[in-house]
CSV table of C-alpha atoms in Angstrom, one decimal:
chain,number,residue,atom,x,y,z
A,515,UNK,CA,0.3,-0.3,0.0
A,516,UNK,CA,3.1,2.5,1.0
A,517,UNK,CA,3.8,2.4,-3.1
A,518,UNK,CA,0.2,4.1,-3.6
A,519,UNK,CA,1.4,7.0,-1.3
A,520,UNK,CA,2.8,9.0,-4.3
A,521,UNK,CA,-0.9,9.7,-4.8
A,522,UNK,CA,-1.9,11.9,-2.3
A,523,UNK,CA,1.1,13.9,-2.9
A,524,UNK,CA,2.0,17.7,-3.7
A,525,UNK,CA,3.6,17.5,-7.1
A,526,UNK,CA,1.2,14.8,-8.1
A,527,UNK,CA,-2.2,15.9,-7.1
A,528,UNK,CA,0.0,19.6,-9.3
A,529,UNK,CA,0.3,18.0,-12.0
A,530,UNK,CA,-3.1,16.1,-12.4
A,531,UNK,CA,-4.5,19.6,-11.8
A,532,UNK,CA,-2.4,20.8,-14.3
A,533,UNK,CA,-3.7,18.0,-16.8
A,534,UNK,CA,-6.9,18.1,-15.7
A,535,UNK,CA,-7.1,22.2,-17.0
A,536,UNK,CA,-5.2,21.1,-20.3
A,537,UNK,CA,-8.4,18.5,-19.9
A,538,UNK,CA,-10.5,21.5,-20.2
A,539,UNK,CA,-9.2,23.3,-22.7
A,540,UNK,CA,-8.7,21.2,-25.0
A,541,UNK,CA,-12.4,19.8,-24.6
A,542,UNK,CA,-12.9,24.1,-25.3
A,543,UNK,CA,-11.5,24.5,-28.3
A,544,UNK,CA,-13.0,21.4,-29.3
A,545,UNK,CA,-16.6,22.6,-29.3
A,546,UNK,CA,-15.8,25.9,-30.2
A,547,UNK,CA,-14.2,24.0,-33.4
A,548,UNK,CA,-17.6,21.8,-33.8
A,549,UNK,CA,-19.6,25.4,-32.9
A,550,UNK,CA,-18.1,26.3,-36.5
A,551,UNK,CA,-18.4,23.4,-37.7
A,552,UNK,CA,-22.5,24.3,-37.5
A,553,UNK,CA,-22.0,27.4,-38.3
A,554,UNK,CA,-21.1,26.3,-42.3
A,555,UNK,CA,-22.6,23.5,-42.2
A,556,UNK,CA,-26.0,26.1,-41.8
A,557,UNK,CA,-24.3,28.0,-44.6
A,558,UNK,CA,-24.0,25.6,-47.1
A,559,UNK,CA,-28.2,24.2,-46.2
A,560,UNK,CA,-28.8,28.0,-46.9
A,561,UNK,CA,-26.5,27.4,-50.2
A,562,UNK,CA,-28.6,24.4,-51.4
A,563,UNK,CA,-32.2,26.2,-50.0
A,564,UNK,CA,-31.9,29.5,-51.8
A,565,UNK,CA,-28.9,29.8,-54.3
A,566,UNK,CA,-31.6,28.7,-56.8
A,567,UNK,CA,-34.5,29.3,-55.8
A,568,UNK,CA,-37.1,31.1,-58.4
A,569,UNK,CA,-36.8,34.2,-57.7
A,570,UNK,CA,-39.1,36.9,-56.1
A,571,UNK,CA,-40.3,40.2,-57.1
A,572,UNK,CA,-37.9,42.9,-54.3
A,573,UNK,CA,-40.8,44.2,-52.2
A,574,UNK,CA,-41.8,40.3,-51.9
A,575,UNK,CA,-39.1,39.2,-50.2
A,576,UNK,CA,-38.1,42.9,-48.6
A,577,UNK,CA,-41.5,44.3,-46.8
A,578,UNK,CA,-39.3,47.8,-45.7
A,579,UNK,CA,-36.2,49.2,-46.4
A,580,UNK,CA,-34.9,48.0,-43.4
A,581,UNK,CA,-36.3,44.3,-43.6
A,582,UNK,CA,-33.6,41.3,-44.4
A,583,UNK,CA,-32.7,38.0,-42.0
A,584,UNK,CA,-29.8,35.7,-42.7
A,585,UNK,CA,-32.3,33.2,-44.0
A,586,UNK,CA,-32.5,35.1,-46.9
A,587,UNK,CA,-29.0,35.0,-48.1
A,588,UNK,CA,-28.8,34.3,-51.3
A,589,UNK,CA,-32.3,34.4,-52.4
A,590,UNK,CA,-33.0,35.5,-56.2
A,591,UNK,CA,-34.5,38.7,-56.3
A,592,UNK,CA,-35.9,40.6,-59.2
A,593,UNK,CA,-35.9,44.6,-59.5
A,594,UNK,CA,-37.2,46.9,-62.4
A,595,UNK,CA,-35.7,49.9,-62.7
A,596,UNK,CA,-32.6,51.8,-64.2
A,597,UNK,CA,-28.5,52.3,-63.0
A,598,UNK,CA,-28.3,55.1,-61.7
A,599,UNK,CA,-24.2,55.3,-62.7
A,600,UNK,CA,-23.0,58.5,-61.6
A,601,UNK,CA,-22.7,56.5,-58.0
A,602,UNK,CA,-21.3,54.0,-58.8
A,603,UNK,CA,-18.7,53.1,-55.9
A,604,UNK,CA,-15.8,51.1,-55.5
A,605,UNK,CA,-15.0,48.8,-52.6
A,606,UNK,CA,-11.5,47.9,-51.8
A,607,UNK,CA,-9.5,44.7,-51.5
A,608,UNK,CA,-11.3,42.2,-52.6
A,609,UNK,CA,-10.9,38.7,-53.9
A,610,UNK,CA,-11.3,39.1,-57.8
A,611,UNK,CA,-9.3,35.8,-59.7
A,612,UNK,CA,-7.2,34.8,-57.5
A,613,UNK,CA,-5.0,38.2,-56.7
A,614,UNK,CA,-6.9,41.1,-54.6
A,615,UNK,CA,-8.9,43.5,-57.0
A,616,UNK,CA,-12.7,46.4,-56.1
A,617,UNK,CA,-16.5,45.0,-55.9
A,618,UNK,CA,-18.5,47.4,-58.1
A,619,UNK,CA,-21.0,48.7,-56.0
A,620,UNK,CA,-23.7,50.7,-58.5
A,621,UNK,CA,-27.5,51.4,-57.4
A,622,UNK,CA,-30.1,50.8,-58.7
A,623,UNK,CA,-33.4,53.3,-58.6
A,624,UNK,CA,-36.1,50.8,-59.2
A,625,UNK,CA,-39.3,51.9,-60.6
A,626,UNK,CA,-40.9,53.2,-57.2
A,627,UNK,CA,-37.7,55.5,-56.6
A,628,UNK,CA,-36.4,53.3,-53.9
A,629,UNK,CA,-32.4,52.7,-54.3
A,630,UNK,CA,-31.5,49.1,-54.3
A,631,UNK,CA,-27.1,48.5,-53.7
A,632,UNK,CA,-25.9,46.1,-56.9
A,633,UNK,CA,-22.2,44.7,-57.0
A,634,UNK,CA,-21.9,44.3,-60.9
A,635,UNK,CA,-19.3,41.6,-59.7
A,636,UNK,CA,-14.7,42.3,-59.3
A,637,UNK,CA,-12.2,44.0,-61.0
A,638,UNK,CA,-8.3,43.5,-61.0
A,639,UNK,CA,-6.5,45.5,-59.3
A,640,UNK,CA,-5.3,46.7,-61.9
A,641,UNK,CA,-8.4,47.6,-64.3
A,642,UNK,CA,-8.3,50.8,-61.7
A,643,UNK,CA,-6.2,53.7,-61.7
A,644,UNK,CA,-6.8,57.3,-60.6
A,645,UNK,CA,-7.5,58.6,-64.0
A,646,UNK,CA,-9.2,55.4,-66.1
A,647,UNK,CA,-11.7,52.4,-65.2
A,648,UNK,CA,-11.2,50.5,-67.9
A,649,UNK,CA,-14.8,47.3,-67.3
A,650,UNK,CA,-18.0,47.5,-68.6
A,651,UNK,CA,-20.3,50.3,-67.2
A,652,UNK,CA,-23.5,49.2,-66.0
A,653,UNK,CA,-26.0,49.2,-69.0
A,654,UNK,CA,-28.2,52.6,-69.4
A,655,UNK,CA,-32.1,52.4,-69.2
A,656,UNK,CA,-34.1,50.3,-68.2
A,657,UNK,CA,-33.3,47.0,-67.0
A,658,UNK,CA,-35.1,44.1,-65.3
A,659,UNK,CA,-32.6,42.2,-63.3
A,660,UNK,CA,-31.7,39.2,-60.8
A,661,UNK,CA,-29.6,39.6,-57.8
A,662,UNK,CA,-28.8,37.2,-54.9
A,663,UNK,CA,-29.3,38.9,-51.6
A,664,UNK,CA,-26.5,39.4,-48.7
A,665,UNK,CA,-26.1,41.8,-45.7
A,666,UNK,CA,-24.7,45.0,-45.4
A,667,UNK,CA,-21.1,44.8,-43.4
A,668,UNK,CA,-19.8,47.1,-40.6
A,669,UNK,CA,-18.0,49.9,-40.5
A,670,UNK,CA,-14.7,48.4,-40.6
A,671,UNK,CA,-12.4,50.4,-38.6
A,672,UNK,CA,-8.7,51.6,-40.7
A,673,UNK,CA,-10.8,50.9,-43.7
A,674,UNK,CA,-11.8,54.5,-44.5
A,675,UNK,CA,-14.0,55.8,-47.5
A,676,UNK,CA,-11.2,57.5,-50.1
A,677,UNK,CA,-13.2,59.6,-52.8
A,678,UNK,CA,-15.9,56.6,-54.2
A,679,UNK,CA,-13.5,53.8,-53.0
A,680,UNK,CA,-14.8,51.7,-50.3
A,681,UNK,CA,-13.4,50.0,-47.1
A,682,UNK,CA,-16.8,48.1,-46.9
A,683,UNK,CA,-20.2,48.0,-48.1
A,684,UNK,CA,-22.0,49.6,-44.7
A,685,UNK,CA,-25.5,50.6,-46.5
A,686,UNK,CA,-26.5,53.8,-44.4
A,687,UNK,CA,-23.1,55.4,-45.3
A,688,UNK,CA,-24.2,54.5,-49.0
A,689,UNK,CA,-27.5,55.4,-49.0
A,690,UNK,CA,-26.3,58.5,-47.1
A,691,UNK,CA,-23.5,59.3,-50.4
A,692,UNK,CA,-26.8,58.6,-52.5
A,693,UNK,CA,-29.1,60.9,-51.3
A,694,UNK,CA,-32.1,58.9,-52.1
A,695,UNK,CA,-34.4,56.4,-50.2
A,696,UNK,CA,-32.0,53.0,-50.1
A,697,UNK,CA,-32.6,49.8,-48.9
A,698,UNK,CA,-30.0,49.1,-45.2
A,699,UNK,CA,-31.0,45.5,-44.9
A,700,UNK,CA,-29.2,43.8,-47.7
A,701,UNK,CA,-27.3,44.4,-51.3
A,702,UNK,CA,-27.3,42.3,-54.0
A,703,UNK,CA,-24.7,40.7,-55.9
A,704,UNK,CA,-25.8,40.2,-59.4
A,705,UNK,CA,-26.9,37.3,-61.0
A,706,UNK,CA,-26.3,37.7,-64.6
A,707,UNK,CA,-22.8,39.9,-64.7
A,708,UNK,CA,-20.3,39.5,-67.3
A,709,UNK,CA,-18.3,36.3,-67.7
A,710,UNK,CA,-15.6,37.7,-70.2
A,711,UNK,CA,-15.3,40.3,-68.9
A,712,UNK,CA,-14.4,42.2,-65.6
A,713,UNK,CA,-16.5,42.7,-63.9
A,714,UNK,CA,-16.0,39.0,-63.4
A,715,UNK,CA,-19.6,37.8,-62.1
A,716,UNK,CA,-19.4,36.2,-58.3
A,717,UNK,CA,-19.1,32.1,-58.3
A,718,UNK,CA,-21.6,30.0,-56.4
A,719,UNK,CA,-20.2,29.6,-53.0
A,720,UNK,CA,-17.8,26.4,-52.4
A,721,UNK,CA,-20.4,23.9,-50.1
A,722,UNK,CA,-17.3,23.1,-48.1
A,723,UNK,CA,-18.0,22.8,-43.9
A,724,UNK,CA,-13.9,22.9,-43.8
A,725,UNK,CA,-11.3,20.5,-41.2
A,726,UNK,CA,-13.2,21.7,-38.2
A,727,UNK,CA,-14.3,17.9,-37.3
A,728,UNK,CA,-10.8,16.8,-37.7
A,729,UNK,CA,-9.6,19.8,-35.8
A,730,UNK,CA,-12.2,18.8,-33.2
A,731,UNK,CA,-11.2,15.6,-32.7
A,732,UNK,CA,-7.8,16.7,-32.4
A,733,UNK,CA,-8.3,18.5,-28.8
A,734,UNK,CA,-9.7,15.5,-27.2
A,735,UNK,CA,-6.9,13.0,-28.8
A,736,UNK,CA,-4.3,15.8,-27.2
A,737,UNK,CA,-6.3,15.7,-23.6
A,738,UNK,CA,-6.5,12.2,-23.5
A,739,UNK,CA,-2.7,12.0,-25.0
A,740,UNK,CA,-1.5,14.0,-21.9
A,741,UNK,CA,-3.6,12.1,-19.7
A,742,UNK,CA,-1.5,9.1,-20.7
A,743,UNK,CA,1.5,10.5,-20.1
A,744,UNK,CA,1.9,11.7,-17.3
A,745,UNK,CA,0.0,8.1,-16.1
A,746,UNK,CA,3.0,6.3,-18.0
């Protein structure tokens, strides 16, 4: 029996406490990874449910200019009206064709007078200079277009707006720039953007939930290894 008295020594108990703290930390990190996996799975389900749905009128999808819920992400809506090309804006530091570029935001005035912000696609950084923009302009005249709904973005500290170039898609700020009643709950990514010349169209989101499950299992394995190693 005396051979087991070391179990009550301060050194052994202190070490066991450290192992328990490490195991709890591993559990917390594993649960964090499982939560991220659940978020990724919810996004995949949202894409599968909404992306190829039948387009609906914007007034049916968004009863007010502030309306929008996360479940509506990627929902196609129909807009009737015309582009306000003179109010076009660029959002910097956006992925485009495997590099950094801009997204082109062109306000679209609906037939009822309200303005909806349309993201016409992305352009490589080389398509925009201080003196010219070498990408397809928004078509003039009456248009009927389909866009997929996206939530607006918050104002990001350190990404200040510079002239017609924005740091983020902060819809309330954009509405102030336009000076007309505008939708601030959501904007739309153009479904029929040009595929050959910029702005390049958006690609369907990749249905990949990522390695979160394997990472979660790894954290539990690390906890088990710690106990085995300490016992040995």
